[in-house]
mmCIF file of C-alpha atoms and ligand atoms in Angstrom:
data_model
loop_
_atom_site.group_PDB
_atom_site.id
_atom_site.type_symbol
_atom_site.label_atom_id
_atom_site.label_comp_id
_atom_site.label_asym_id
_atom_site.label_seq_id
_atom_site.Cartn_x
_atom_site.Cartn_y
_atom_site.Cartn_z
ATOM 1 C CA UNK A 1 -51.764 -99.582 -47.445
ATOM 2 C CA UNK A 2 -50.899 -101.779 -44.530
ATOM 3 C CA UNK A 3 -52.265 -102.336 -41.824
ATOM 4 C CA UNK A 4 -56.207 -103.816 -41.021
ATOM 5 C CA UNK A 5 -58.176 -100.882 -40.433
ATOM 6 C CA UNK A 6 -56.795 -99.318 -44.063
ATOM 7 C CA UNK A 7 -57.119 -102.247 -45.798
ATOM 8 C CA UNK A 8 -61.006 -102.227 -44.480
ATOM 9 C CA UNK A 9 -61.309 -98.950 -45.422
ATOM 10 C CA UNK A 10 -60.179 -99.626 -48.955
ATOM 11 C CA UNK A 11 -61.711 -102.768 -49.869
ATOM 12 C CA UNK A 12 -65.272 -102.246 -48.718
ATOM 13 C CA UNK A 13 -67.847 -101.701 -51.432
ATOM 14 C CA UNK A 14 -71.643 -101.538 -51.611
ATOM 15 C CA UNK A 15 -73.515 -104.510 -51.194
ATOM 16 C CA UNK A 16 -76.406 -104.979 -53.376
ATOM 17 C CA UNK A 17 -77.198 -108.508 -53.025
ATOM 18 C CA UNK A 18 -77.467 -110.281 -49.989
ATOM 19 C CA UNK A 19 -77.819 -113.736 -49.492
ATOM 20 C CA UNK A 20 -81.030 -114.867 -46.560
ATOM 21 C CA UNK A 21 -78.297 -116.269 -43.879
ATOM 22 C CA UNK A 22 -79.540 -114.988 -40.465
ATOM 23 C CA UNK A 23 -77.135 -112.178 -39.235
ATOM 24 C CA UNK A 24 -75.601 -113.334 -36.151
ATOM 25 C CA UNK A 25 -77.004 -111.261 -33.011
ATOM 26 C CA UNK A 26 -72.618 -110.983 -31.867
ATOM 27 C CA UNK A 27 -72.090 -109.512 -35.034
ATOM 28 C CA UNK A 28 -74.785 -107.206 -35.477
ATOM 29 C CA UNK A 29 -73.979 -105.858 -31.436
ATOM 30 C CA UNK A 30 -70.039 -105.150 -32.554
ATOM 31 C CA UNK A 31 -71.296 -102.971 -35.709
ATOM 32 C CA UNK A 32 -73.719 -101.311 -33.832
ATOM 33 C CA UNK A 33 -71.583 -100.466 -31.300
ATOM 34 C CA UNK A 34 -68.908 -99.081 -33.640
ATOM 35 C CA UNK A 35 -71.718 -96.774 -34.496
ATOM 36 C CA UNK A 36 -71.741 -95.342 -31.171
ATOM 37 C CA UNK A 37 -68.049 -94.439 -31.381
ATOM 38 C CA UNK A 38 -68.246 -92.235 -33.939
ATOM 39 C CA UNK A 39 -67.226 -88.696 -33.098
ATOM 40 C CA UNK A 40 -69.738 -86.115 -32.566
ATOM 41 C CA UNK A 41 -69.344 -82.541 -32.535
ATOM 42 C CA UNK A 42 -69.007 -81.247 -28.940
ATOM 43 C CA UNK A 43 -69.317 -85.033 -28.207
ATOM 44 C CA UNK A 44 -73.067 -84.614 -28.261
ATOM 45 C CA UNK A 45 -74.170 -87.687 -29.638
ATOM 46 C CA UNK A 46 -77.293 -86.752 -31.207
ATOM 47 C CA UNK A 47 -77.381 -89.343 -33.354
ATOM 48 C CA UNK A 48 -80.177 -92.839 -32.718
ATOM 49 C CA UNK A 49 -79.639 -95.959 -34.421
ATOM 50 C CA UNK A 50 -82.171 -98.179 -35.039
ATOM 51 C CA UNK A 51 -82.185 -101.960 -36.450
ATOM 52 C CA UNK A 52 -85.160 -103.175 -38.002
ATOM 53 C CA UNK A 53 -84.938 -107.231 -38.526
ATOM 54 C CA UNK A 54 -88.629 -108.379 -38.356
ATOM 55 C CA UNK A 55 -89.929 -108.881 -42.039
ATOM 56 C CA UNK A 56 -92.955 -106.910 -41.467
ATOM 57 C CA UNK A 57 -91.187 -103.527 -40.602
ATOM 58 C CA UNK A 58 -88.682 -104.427 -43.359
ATOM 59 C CA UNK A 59 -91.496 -104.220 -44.985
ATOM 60 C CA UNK A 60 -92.801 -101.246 -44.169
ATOM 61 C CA UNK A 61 -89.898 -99.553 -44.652
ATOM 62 C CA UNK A 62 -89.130 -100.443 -48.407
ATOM 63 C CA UNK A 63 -92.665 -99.560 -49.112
ATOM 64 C CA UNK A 64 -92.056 -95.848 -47.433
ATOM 65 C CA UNK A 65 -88.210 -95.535 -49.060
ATOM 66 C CA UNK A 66 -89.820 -96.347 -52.548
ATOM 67 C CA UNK A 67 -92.786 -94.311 -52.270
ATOM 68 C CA UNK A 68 -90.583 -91.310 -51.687
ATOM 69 C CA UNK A 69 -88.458 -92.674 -55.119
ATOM 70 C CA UNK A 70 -92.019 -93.379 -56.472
ATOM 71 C CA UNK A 71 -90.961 -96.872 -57.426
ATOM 72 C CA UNK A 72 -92.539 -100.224 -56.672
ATOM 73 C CA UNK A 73 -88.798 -102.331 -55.936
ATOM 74 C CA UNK A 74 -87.041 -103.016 -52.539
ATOM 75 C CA UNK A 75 -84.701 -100.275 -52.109
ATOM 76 C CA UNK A 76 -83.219 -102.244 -49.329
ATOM 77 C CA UNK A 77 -82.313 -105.105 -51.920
ATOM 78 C CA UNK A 78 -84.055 -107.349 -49.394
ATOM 79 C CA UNK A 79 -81.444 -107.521 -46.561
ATOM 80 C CA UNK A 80 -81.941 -109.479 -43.939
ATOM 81 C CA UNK A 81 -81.318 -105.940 -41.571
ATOM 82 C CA UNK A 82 -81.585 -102.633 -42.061
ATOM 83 C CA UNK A 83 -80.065 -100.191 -39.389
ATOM 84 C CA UNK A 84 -81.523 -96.720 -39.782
ATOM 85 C CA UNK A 85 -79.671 -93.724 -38.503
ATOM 86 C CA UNK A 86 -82.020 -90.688 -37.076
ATOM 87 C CA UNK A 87 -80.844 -87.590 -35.170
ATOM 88 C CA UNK A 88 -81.998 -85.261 -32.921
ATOM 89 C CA UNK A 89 -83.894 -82.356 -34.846
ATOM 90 C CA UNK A 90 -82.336 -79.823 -33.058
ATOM 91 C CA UNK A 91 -78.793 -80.805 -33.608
ATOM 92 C CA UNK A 92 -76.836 -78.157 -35.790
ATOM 93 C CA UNK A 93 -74.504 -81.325 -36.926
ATOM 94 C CA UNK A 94 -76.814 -83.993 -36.836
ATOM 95 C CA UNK A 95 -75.931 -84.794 -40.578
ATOM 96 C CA UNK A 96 -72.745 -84.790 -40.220
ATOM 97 C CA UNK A 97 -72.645 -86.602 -37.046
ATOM 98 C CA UNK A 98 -75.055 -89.364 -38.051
ATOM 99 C CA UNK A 99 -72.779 -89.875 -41.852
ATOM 100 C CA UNK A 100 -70.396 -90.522 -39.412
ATOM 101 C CA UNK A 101 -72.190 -93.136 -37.308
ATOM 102 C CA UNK A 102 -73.158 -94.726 -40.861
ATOM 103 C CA UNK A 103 -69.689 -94.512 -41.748
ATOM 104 C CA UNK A 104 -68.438 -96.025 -38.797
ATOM 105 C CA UNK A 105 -70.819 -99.423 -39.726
ATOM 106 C CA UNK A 106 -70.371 -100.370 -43.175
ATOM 107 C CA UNK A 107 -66.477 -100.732 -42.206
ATOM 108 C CA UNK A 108 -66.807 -102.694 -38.751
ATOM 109 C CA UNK A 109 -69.491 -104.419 -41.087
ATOM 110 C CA UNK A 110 -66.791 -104.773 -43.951
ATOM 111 C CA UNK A 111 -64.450 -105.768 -41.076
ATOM 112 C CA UNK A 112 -66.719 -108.509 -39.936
ATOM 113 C CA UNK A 113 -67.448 -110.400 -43.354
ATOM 114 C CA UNK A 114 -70.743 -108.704 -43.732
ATOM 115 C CA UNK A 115 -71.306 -106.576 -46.504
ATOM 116 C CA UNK A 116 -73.343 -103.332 -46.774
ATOM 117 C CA UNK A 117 -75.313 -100.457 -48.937
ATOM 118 C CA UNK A 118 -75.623 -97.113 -47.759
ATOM 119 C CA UNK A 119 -79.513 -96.246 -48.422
ATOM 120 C CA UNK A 120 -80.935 -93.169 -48.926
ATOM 121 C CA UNK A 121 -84.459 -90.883 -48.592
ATOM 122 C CA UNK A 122 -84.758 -91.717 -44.208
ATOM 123 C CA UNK A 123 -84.926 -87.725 -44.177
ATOM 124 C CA UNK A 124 -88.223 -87.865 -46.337
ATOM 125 C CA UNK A 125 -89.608 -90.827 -44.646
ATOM 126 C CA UNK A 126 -89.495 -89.782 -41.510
ATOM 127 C CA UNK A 127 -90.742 -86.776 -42.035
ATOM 128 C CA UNK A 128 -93.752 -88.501 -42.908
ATOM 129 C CA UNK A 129 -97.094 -89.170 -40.430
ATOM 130 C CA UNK A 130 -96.179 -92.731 -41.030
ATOM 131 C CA UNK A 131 -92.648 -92.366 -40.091
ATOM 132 C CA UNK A 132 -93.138 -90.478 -36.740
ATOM 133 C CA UNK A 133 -95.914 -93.144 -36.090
ATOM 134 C CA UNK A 134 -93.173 -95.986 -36.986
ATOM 135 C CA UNK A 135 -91.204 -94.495 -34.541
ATOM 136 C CA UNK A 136 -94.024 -94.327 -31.764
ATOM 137 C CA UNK A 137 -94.753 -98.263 -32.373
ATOM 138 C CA UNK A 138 -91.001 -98.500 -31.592
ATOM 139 C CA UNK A 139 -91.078 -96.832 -28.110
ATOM 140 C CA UNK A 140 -89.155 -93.622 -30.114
ATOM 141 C CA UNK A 141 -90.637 -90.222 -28.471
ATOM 142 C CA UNK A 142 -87.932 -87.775 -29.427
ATOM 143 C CA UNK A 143 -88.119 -85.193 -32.201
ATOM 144 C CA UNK A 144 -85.604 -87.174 -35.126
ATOM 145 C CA UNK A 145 -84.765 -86.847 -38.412
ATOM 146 C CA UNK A 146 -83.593 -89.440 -40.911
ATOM 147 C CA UNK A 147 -80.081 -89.290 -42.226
ATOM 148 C CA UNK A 148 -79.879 -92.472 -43.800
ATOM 149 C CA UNK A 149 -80.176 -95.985 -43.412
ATOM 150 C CA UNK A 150 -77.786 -99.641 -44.270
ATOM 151 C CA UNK A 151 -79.081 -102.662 -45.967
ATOM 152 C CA UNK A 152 -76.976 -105.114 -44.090
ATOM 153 C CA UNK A 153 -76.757 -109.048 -44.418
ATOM 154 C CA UNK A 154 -74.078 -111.605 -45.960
ATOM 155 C CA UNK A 155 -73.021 -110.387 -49.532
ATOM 156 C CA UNK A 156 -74.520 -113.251 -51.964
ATOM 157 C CA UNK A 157 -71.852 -112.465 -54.754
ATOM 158 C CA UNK A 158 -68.199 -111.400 -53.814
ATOM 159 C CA UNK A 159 -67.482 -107.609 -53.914
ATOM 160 C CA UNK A 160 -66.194 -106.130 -56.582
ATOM 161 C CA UNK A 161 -63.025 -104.001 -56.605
ATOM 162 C CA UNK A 162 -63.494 -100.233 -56.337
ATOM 163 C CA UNK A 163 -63.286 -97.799 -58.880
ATOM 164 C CA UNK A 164 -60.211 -95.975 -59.607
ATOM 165 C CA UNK A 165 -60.233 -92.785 -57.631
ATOM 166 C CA UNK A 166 -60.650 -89.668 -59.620
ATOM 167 C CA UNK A 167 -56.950 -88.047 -60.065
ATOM 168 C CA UNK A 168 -57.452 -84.857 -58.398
ATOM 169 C CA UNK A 169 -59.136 -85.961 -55.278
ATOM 170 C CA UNK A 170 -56.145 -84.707 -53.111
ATOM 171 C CA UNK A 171 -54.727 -80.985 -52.868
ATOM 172 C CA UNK A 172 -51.258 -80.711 -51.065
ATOM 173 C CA UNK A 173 -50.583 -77.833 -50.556
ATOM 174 C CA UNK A 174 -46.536 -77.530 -49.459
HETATM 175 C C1 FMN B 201 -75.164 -90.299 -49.005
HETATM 176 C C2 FMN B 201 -75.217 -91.601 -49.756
HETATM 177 C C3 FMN B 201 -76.417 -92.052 -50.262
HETATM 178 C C4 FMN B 201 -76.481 -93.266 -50.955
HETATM 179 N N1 FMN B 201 -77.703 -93.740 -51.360
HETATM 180 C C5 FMN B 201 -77.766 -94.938 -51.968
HETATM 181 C C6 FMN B 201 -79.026 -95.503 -52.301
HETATM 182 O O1 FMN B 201 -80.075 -94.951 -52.004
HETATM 183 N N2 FMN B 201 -79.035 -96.704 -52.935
HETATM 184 C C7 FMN B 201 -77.886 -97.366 -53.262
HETATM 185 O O2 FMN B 201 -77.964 -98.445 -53.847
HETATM 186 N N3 FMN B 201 -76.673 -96.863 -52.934
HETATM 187 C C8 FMN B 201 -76.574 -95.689 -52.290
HETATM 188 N N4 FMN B 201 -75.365 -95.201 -51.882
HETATM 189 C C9 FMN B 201 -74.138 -95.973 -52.148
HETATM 190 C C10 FMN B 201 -73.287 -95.327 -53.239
HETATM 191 O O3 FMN B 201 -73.920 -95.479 -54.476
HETATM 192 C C11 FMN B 201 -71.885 -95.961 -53.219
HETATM 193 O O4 FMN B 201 -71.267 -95.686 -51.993
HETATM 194 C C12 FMN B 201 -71.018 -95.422 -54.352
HETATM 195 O O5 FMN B 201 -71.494 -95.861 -55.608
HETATM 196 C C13 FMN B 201 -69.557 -95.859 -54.215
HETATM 197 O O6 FMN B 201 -69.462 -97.268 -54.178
HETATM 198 P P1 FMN B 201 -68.739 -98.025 -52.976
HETATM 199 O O7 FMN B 201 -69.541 -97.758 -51.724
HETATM 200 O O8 FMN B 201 -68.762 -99.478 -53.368
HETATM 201 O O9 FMN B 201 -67.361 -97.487 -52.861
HETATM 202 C C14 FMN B 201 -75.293 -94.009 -51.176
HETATM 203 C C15 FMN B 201 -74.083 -93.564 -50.635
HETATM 204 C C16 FMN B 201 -74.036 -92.386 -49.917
HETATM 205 C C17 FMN B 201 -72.724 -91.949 -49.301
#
């Protein structure tokens, strides 16, 4: 592979351990915007992202995730940000169309030196009284559902390489 946006796509990994630098607010506007880029079916963009920074949502919000898990630990492995991705109820592709969004992050994050963990149970939480009130303190009227969520913040160990891919991932069929 050769050429940047391949190499990104094959070197990111899951971050797991972030270090407590501050997340530049440049950075975190270029991988937010790469979320809105993503492709949509019928271009309908039905997807919200949210970033959560201030400790006492981040809070919050590991106590929610690991009440659904029914565990006491961060499931956010204490990043420094975590960018949830909601979409409209109603949408028909909103899963699809918000994996994509999250998809479309963790690289421009991989891209930008930051490192990242896709995070689920958002669908769960926010299904929740205290997730639709969550969303009320944060000026959020519309009808969402959670599709999942990225612990985001400066990798405090360097990433390990990926895992072989299994051998019949591909079908070409000539
Ligand atoms: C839909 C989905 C849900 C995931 N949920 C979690 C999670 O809750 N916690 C976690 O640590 N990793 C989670 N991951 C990350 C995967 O474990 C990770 O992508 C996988 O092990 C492959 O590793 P890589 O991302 O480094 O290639 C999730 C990934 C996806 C795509």
């Amino acid at each position: 592979m050769s050429n940047e946006v391949l190499n990104a796509i094959r070197e990111r990994r899951s971050v797991r351990s972030f270090s407590t630098r501050h997340v530049e607010d440049s950075l975190l506007d270029q991988i937010l915007e790469a979320g809105t880029w993503a492709a949509s079916a019928m271009n309908r963009q039905p997807a919200k992202i949210v970033c959560v920074t201030r400790e006492e949502d981040r809070r919050q919000l590991s106590r929610m995730n690991a009440a659904v898990m029914g565990s006491d630990k961060d499931p956010y492995y204490g990043a420094p940000c975590i960018i949830i991705v909601l979409v409209d109820s109603a949408s028909a592709t909103g899963r699809e169309d918000g994996s994509l969004v999250l998809g479309n992050m963790m690289l421009a994050a991989h891209s930008l030196g930051l490192g990242s963990c896709w995070i689920n149970r958002e669908r769960e939480m926010f299904a929740t009284d205290e997730g639709k009130a969550l969303l009320k303190k944060w000026g959020i009227e519309d009808d969402l559902t959670g599709v999942g969520a990225l612990a985001l913040g400066y990798p405090a160990v360097p990433q390990a390489e990926g895992k072989p891919r299994k051998s019949d991932y591909i079908v070409k069929v000539e």
